[in-house]
mmCIF file of C-alpha atoms in Angstrom:
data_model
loop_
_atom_site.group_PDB
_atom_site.id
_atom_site.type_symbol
_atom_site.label_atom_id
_atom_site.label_comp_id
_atom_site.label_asym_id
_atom_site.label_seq_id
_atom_site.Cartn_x
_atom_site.Cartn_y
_atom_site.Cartn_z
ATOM 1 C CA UNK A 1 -5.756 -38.556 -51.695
ATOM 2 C CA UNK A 2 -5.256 -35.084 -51.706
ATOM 3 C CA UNK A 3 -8.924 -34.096 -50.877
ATOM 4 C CA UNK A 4 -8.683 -36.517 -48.046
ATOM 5 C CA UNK A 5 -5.526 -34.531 -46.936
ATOM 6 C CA UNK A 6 -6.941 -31.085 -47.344
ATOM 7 C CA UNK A 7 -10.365 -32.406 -44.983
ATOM 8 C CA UNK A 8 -7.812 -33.796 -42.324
ATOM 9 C CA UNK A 9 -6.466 -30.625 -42.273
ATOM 10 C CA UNK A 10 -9.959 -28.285 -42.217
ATOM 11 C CA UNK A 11 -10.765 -30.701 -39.467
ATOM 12 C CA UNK A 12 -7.716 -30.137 -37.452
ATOM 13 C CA UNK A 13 -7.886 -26.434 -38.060
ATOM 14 C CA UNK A 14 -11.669 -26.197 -36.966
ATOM 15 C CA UNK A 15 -10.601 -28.901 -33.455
ATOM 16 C CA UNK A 16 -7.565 -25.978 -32.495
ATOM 17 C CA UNK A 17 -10.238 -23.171 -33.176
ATOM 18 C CA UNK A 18 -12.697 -24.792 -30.845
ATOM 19 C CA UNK A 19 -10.414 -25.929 -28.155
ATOM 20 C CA UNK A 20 -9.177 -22.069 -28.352
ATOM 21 C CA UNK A 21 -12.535 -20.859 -28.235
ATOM 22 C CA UNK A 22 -13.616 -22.829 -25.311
ATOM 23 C CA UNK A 23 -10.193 -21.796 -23.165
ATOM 24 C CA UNK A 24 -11.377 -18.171 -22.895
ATOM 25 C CA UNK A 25 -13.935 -18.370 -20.317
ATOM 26 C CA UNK A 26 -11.161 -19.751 -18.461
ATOM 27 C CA UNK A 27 -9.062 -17.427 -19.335
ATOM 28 C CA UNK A 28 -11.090 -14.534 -18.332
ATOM 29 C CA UNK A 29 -11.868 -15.807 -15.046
ATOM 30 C CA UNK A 30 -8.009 -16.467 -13.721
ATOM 31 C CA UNK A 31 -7.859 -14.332 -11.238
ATOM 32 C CA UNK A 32 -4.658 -11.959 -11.015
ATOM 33 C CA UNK A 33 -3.350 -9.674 -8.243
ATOM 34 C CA UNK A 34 -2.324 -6.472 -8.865
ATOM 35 C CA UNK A 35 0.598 -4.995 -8.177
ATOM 36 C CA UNK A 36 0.451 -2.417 -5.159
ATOM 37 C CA UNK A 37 1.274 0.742 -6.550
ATOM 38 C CA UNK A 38 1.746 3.850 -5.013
ATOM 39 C CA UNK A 39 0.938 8.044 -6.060
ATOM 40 C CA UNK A 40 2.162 10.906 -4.663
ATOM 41 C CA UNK A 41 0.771 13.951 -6.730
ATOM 42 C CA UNK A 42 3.756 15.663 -4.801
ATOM 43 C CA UNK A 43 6.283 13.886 -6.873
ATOM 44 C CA UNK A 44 4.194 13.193 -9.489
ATOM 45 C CA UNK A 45 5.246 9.701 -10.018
ATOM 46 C CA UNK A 46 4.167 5.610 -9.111
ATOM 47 C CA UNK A 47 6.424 4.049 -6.736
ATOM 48 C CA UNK A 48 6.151 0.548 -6.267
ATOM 49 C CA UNK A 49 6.796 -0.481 -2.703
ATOM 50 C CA UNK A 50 10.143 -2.370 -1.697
ATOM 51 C CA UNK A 51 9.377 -6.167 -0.862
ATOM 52 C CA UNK A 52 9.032 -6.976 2.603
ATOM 53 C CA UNK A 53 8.541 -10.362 5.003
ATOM 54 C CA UNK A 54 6.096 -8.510 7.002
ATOM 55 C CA UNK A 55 3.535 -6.664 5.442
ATOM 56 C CA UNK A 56 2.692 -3.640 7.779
ATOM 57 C CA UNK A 57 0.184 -1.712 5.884
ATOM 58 C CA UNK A 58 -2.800 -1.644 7.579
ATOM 59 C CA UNK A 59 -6.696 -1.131 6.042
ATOM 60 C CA UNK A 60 -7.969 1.955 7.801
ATOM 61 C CA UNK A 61 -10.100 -0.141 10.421
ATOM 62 C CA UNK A 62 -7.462 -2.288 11.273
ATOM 63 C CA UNK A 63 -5.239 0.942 11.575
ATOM 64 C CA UNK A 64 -8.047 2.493 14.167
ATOM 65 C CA UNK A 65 -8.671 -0.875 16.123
ATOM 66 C CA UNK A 66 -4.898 -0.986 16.792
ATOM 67 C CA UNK A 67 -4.241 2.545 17.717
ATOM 68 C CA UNK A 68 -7.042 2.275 19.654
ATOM 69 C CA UNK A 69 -4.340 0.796 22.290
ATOM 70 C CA UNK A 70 -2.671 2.948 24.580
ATOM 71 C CA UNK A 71 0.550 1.763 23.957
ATOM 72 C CA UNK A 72 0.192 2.441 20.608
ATOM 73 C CA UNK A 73 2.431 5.566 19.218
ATOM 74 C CA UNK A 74 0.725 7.795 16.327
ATOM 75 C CA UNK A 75 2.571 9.596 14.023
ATOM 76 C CA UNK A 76 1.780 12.065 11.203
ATOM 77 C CA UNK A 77 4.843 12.107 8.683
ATOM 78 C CA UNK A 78 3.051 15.052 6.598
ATOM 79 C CA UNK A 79 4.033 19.314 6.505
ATOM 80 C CA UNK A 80 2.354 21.102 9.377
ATOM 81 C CA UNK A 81 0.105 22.307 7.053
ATOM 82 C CA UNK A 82 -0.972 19.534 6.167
ATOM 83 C CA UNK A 83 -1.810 18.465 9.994
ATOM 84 C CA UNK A 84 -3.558 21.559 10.545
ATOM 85 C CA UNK A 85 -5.818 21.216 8.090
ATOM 86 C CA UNK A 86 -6.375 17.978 9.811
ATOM 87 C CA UNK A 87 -5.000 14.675 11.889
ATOM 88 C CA UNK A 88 -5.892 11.455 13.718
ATOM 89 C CA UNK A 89 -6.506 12.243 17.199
ATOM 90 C CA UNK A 90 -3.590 11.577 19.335
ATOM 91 C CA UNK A 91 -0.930 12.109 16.328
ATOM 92 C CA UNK A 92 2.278 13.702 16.751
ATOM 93 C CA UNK A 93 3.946 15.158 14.301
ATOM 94 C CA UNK A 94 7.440 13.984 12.851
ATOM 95 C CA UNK A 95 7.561 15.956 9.176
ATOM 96 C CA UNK A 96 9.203 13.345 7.191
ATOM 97 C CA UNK A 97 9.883 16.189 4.952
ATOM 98 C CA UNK A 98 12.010 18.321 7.642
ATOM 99 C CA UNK A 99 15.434 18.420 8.009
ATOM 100 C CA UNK A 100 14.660 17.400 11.812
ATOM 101 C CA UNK A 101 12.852 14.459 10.490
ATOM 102 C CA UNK A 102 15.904 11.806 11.675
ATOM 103 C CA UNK A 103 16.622 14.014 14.921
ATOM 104 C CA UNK A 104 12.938 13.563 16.003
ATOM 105 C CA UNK A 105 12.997 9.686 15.253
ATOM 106 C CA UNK A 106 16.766 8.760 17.154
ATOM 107 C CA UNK A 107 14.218 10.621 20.062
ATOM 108 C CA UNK A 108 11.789 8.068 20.385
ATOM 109 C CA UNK A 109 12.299 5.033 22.068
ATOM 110 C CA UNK A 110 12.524 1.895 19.363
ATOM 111 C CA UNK A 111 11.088 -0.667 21.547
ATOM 112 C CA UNK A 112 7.814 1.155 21.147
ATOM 113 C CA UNK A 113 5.028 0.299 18.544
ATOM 114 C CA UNK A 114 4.772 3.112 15.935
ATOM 115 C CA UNK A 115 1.545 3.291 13.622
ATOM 116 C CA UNK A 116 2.630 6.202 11.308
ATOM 117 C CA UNK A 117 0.059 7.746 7.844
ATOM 118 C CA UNK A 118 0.515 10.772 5.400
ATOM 119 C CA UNK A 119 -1.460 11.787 2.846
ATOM 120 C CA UNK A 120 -1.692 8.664 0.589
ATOM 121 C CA UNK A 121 0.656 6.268 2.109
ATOM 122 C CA UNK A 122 4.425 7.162 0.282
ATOM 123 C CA UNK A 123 6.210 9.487 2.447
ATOM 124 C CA UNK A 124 4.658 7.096 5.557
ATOM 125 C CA UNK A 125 6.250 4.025 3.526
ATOM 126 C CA UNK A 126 9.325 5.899 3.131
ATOM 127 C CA UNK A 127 9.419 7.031 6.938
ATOM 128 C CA UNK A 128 9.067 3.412 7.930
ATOM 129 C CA UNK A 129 11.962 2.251 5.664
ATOM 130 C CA UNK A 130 13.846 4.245 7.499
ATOM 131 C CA UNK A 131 12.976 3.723 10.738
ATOM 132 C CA UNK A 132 13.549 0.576 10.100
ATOM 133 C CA UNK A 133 17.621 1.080 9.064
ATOM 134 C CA UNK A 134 17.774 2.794 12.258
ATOM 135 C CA UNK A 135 16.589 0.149 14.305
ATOM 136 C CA UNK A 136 12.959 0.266 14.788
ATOM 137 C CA UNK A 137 11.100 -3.157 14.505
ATOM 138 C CA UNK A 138 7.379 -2.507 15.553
ATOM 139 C CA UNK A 139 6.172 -0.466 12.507
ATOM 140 C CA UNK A 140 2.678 -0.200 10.710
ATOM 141 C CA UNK A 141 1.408 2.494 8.223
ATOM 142 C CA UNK A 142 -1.942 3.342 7.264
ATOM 143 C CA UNK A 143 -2.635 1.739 3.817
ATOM 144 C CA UNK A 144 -3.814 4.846 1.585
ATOM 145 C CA UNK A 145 -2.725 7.131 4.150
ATOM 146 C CA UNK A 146 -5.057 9.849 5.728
ATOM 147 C CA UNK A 147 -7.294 10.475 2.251
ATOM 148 C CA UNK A 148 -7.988 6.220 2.778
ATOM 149 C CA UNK A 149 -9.074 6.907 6.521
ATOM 150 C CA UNK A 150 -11.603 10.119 5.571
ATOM 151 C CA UNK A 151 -13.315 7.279 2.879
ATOM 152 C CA UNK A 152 -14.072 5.054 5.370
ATOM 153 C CA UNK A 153 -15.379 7.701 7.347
ATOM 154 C CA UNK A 154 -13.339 7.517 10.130
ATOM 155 C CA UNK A 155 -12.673 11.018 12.250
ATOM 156 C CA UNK A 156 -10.352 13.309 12.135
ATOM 157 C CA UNK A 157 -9.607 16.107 14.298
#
């Protein structure tokens, strides 16, 4: 009896060892998004982006097929410095950085569409937050920001 016992249990042992081995291929191949996650060597730190109904990050073609429009409004969030060393053609500078930065935005008109990029994408997100509290509704950033656009191979002036 108890050697009967003692196979029923090697038996059911070996059946959850298979069953667990055979589960990992499909383990392996679930597929998982990441979460989009944000540098800025700046700050030094990952910021994970605010949720949002509309997602208006845009891939660096879709950014230049869109402000390819003349409608369209361009803006460069970075330093000066930074957009002399060099911008999308057409951009206008709003430092998100200065202490103008809200002055300049209550200037523009915010029934317009604004496509906005910095460096890698955070102060552009950040910009477009708060455009957003002050009443803007037709916002878009470049996904990556400006270092995304210069992979693609996209100009810059």
């Amino acid at each position: 009896m108890y050697m009967k016992k003692e196979k029923m249990k090697t038996r059911i042992s070996l059946l959850c060892l298979l069953i667990g081995m055979l589960s990992i291929p499909a383990v392996l191949q679930a597929q998982t998004t990441p979460l989009p996650i944000r540098t800025d060597s700046n700050e030094g730190v990952a910021v994970l982006p605010d949720y949002q109904e509309e997602d208006n990050t845009l891939s660096p073609k879709e950014f230049a097929r869109q402000i390819a429009d003349e409608q369209a409004v361009l803006l460069d969030v970075r330093t000066p410095e930074e957009y002399e060393e060099g911008h999308l053609e057409g951009a206008k500078l709003v430092d998100y950085k200065s202490d103008e930065f809200e002055e300049q935005v209550r200037a523009l008109d915010p029934q317009r569409t604004y496509y906005m990029y910095c460096r890698s994408g955070v102060r552009s997100h950040k910009a477009l937050e708060q455009m957003k509290e002050m009443g803007f509704k037709h916002l878009y950033e470049l996904d990556g920001g400006i270092t995304a656009w210069k992979s693609e191979g996209l100009p810059v002036k």
